[in-house]
Amino acid sequence: MPSEDVPTEAPDFLAAFNTASRRDAEEMLRPCADIPRWCNEVAAARPFATPGELLSFAELAAPDFTEAEIDAALAHHPRIGDSPKGSGAEARLSRREQESVSGLEEIQDRLQAGNRAYEDRFGRVFLIRAAGRSAEDILAVLEERLQHNDTEELPVVAAQLRDIAILRLEGLLNA
C-alpha cells in the first residue's frame, strides 16, 4: 500500500518520481501495471532526464511478462464495459480508459457474454487497451481473440498490459 505522501498524479510527476525513495517510486508505477518486476526495473533506472526517456525505458523494461505476473496484474482489472470499483489511481485511470466503451444495449450484452466466454476459456479477464476504441471495435477484437489458443493469446495479453501501462504512465506524466 502506498504511503500517504506518495504522489500518484502530480504536476511534475517526473521530478517527484526521480526524487522519491525506491519503494515510493515503485508504488507510483503500480497503478500503471501492478507487476513488481516492471516497477522495480523502472524505478531502479532513475533518474530520467525527460518524460520520453522514462517512457522509452518503461516500454522495454521487464520483457516477457510471465503468465503468473500477468494473472496477478489482471486480478485488479475490471471487465471491459464494467465500471471499475474503488477510488484509487488504478480505478480512476481505468474509468478514463473505458469511457469509449459505451454503446447500444445489444453491444453491451454481447460484450458481457464475450467477457464470460473469454474468462471460461482462458481463466482471466479479457484485457485490451480500451482508450480510443469503440465498443464495436472492442467486441470485434474480443471475438477474434476467442479463436486463439493459450499459446497465441498469452503474448497478446502481455502486449496489451504493456500498452496500458505506457498509456497510464503517459497520463501521469502529462497530468
Phi, psi and omega in degrees: 000132182292151175295155179300328185269009179276116179287132175258336173219125183218153178304326177233074183303318184299315179296316179296318180296314181297329185259354180291159172298161180303313181299315181293324177297318177298320179295327178295331180274338187305322177295340178283312177201115182277065177237102185308321181297319178294311179302317181296313182296319180291315180296323182291337184273000180295157003273156176253136183284328184220160173302322179298322178295317177297313181297318179298317179294315183298328179296331184255350184294149177047061181298157176057066175308137179280164178298320178296319178295317180298311181298320178294318180294324182283349180301335181262347186283132176284163172295149173300130180094343176270147178281125179299141180265153177101173182238006181288174182301318182296317179295319179297316179295319180295318178300315180298318182294327185267009180304327183280352184270064172225156182178200181297151180304323179299318179296316179299318178297318180292323176297316180297317179295319178296320176302313180297317180297319179297313180298321177295321184283317188248350177074020178208164178291151175289127181241131177209146173289106185279333184304128178082003180247145176277163177301323180295317178298316181297318179298318180298318179293319178302313181296322177294316183289338175295342178277348181289157167265176183302319182294324178284324188282323186303313178294332177293316178297316179300317179295320178294320178298317178294318178301317179295318180300315181291319177300316179293320179295319175302318178299318178294322179292331183261004182292000000 
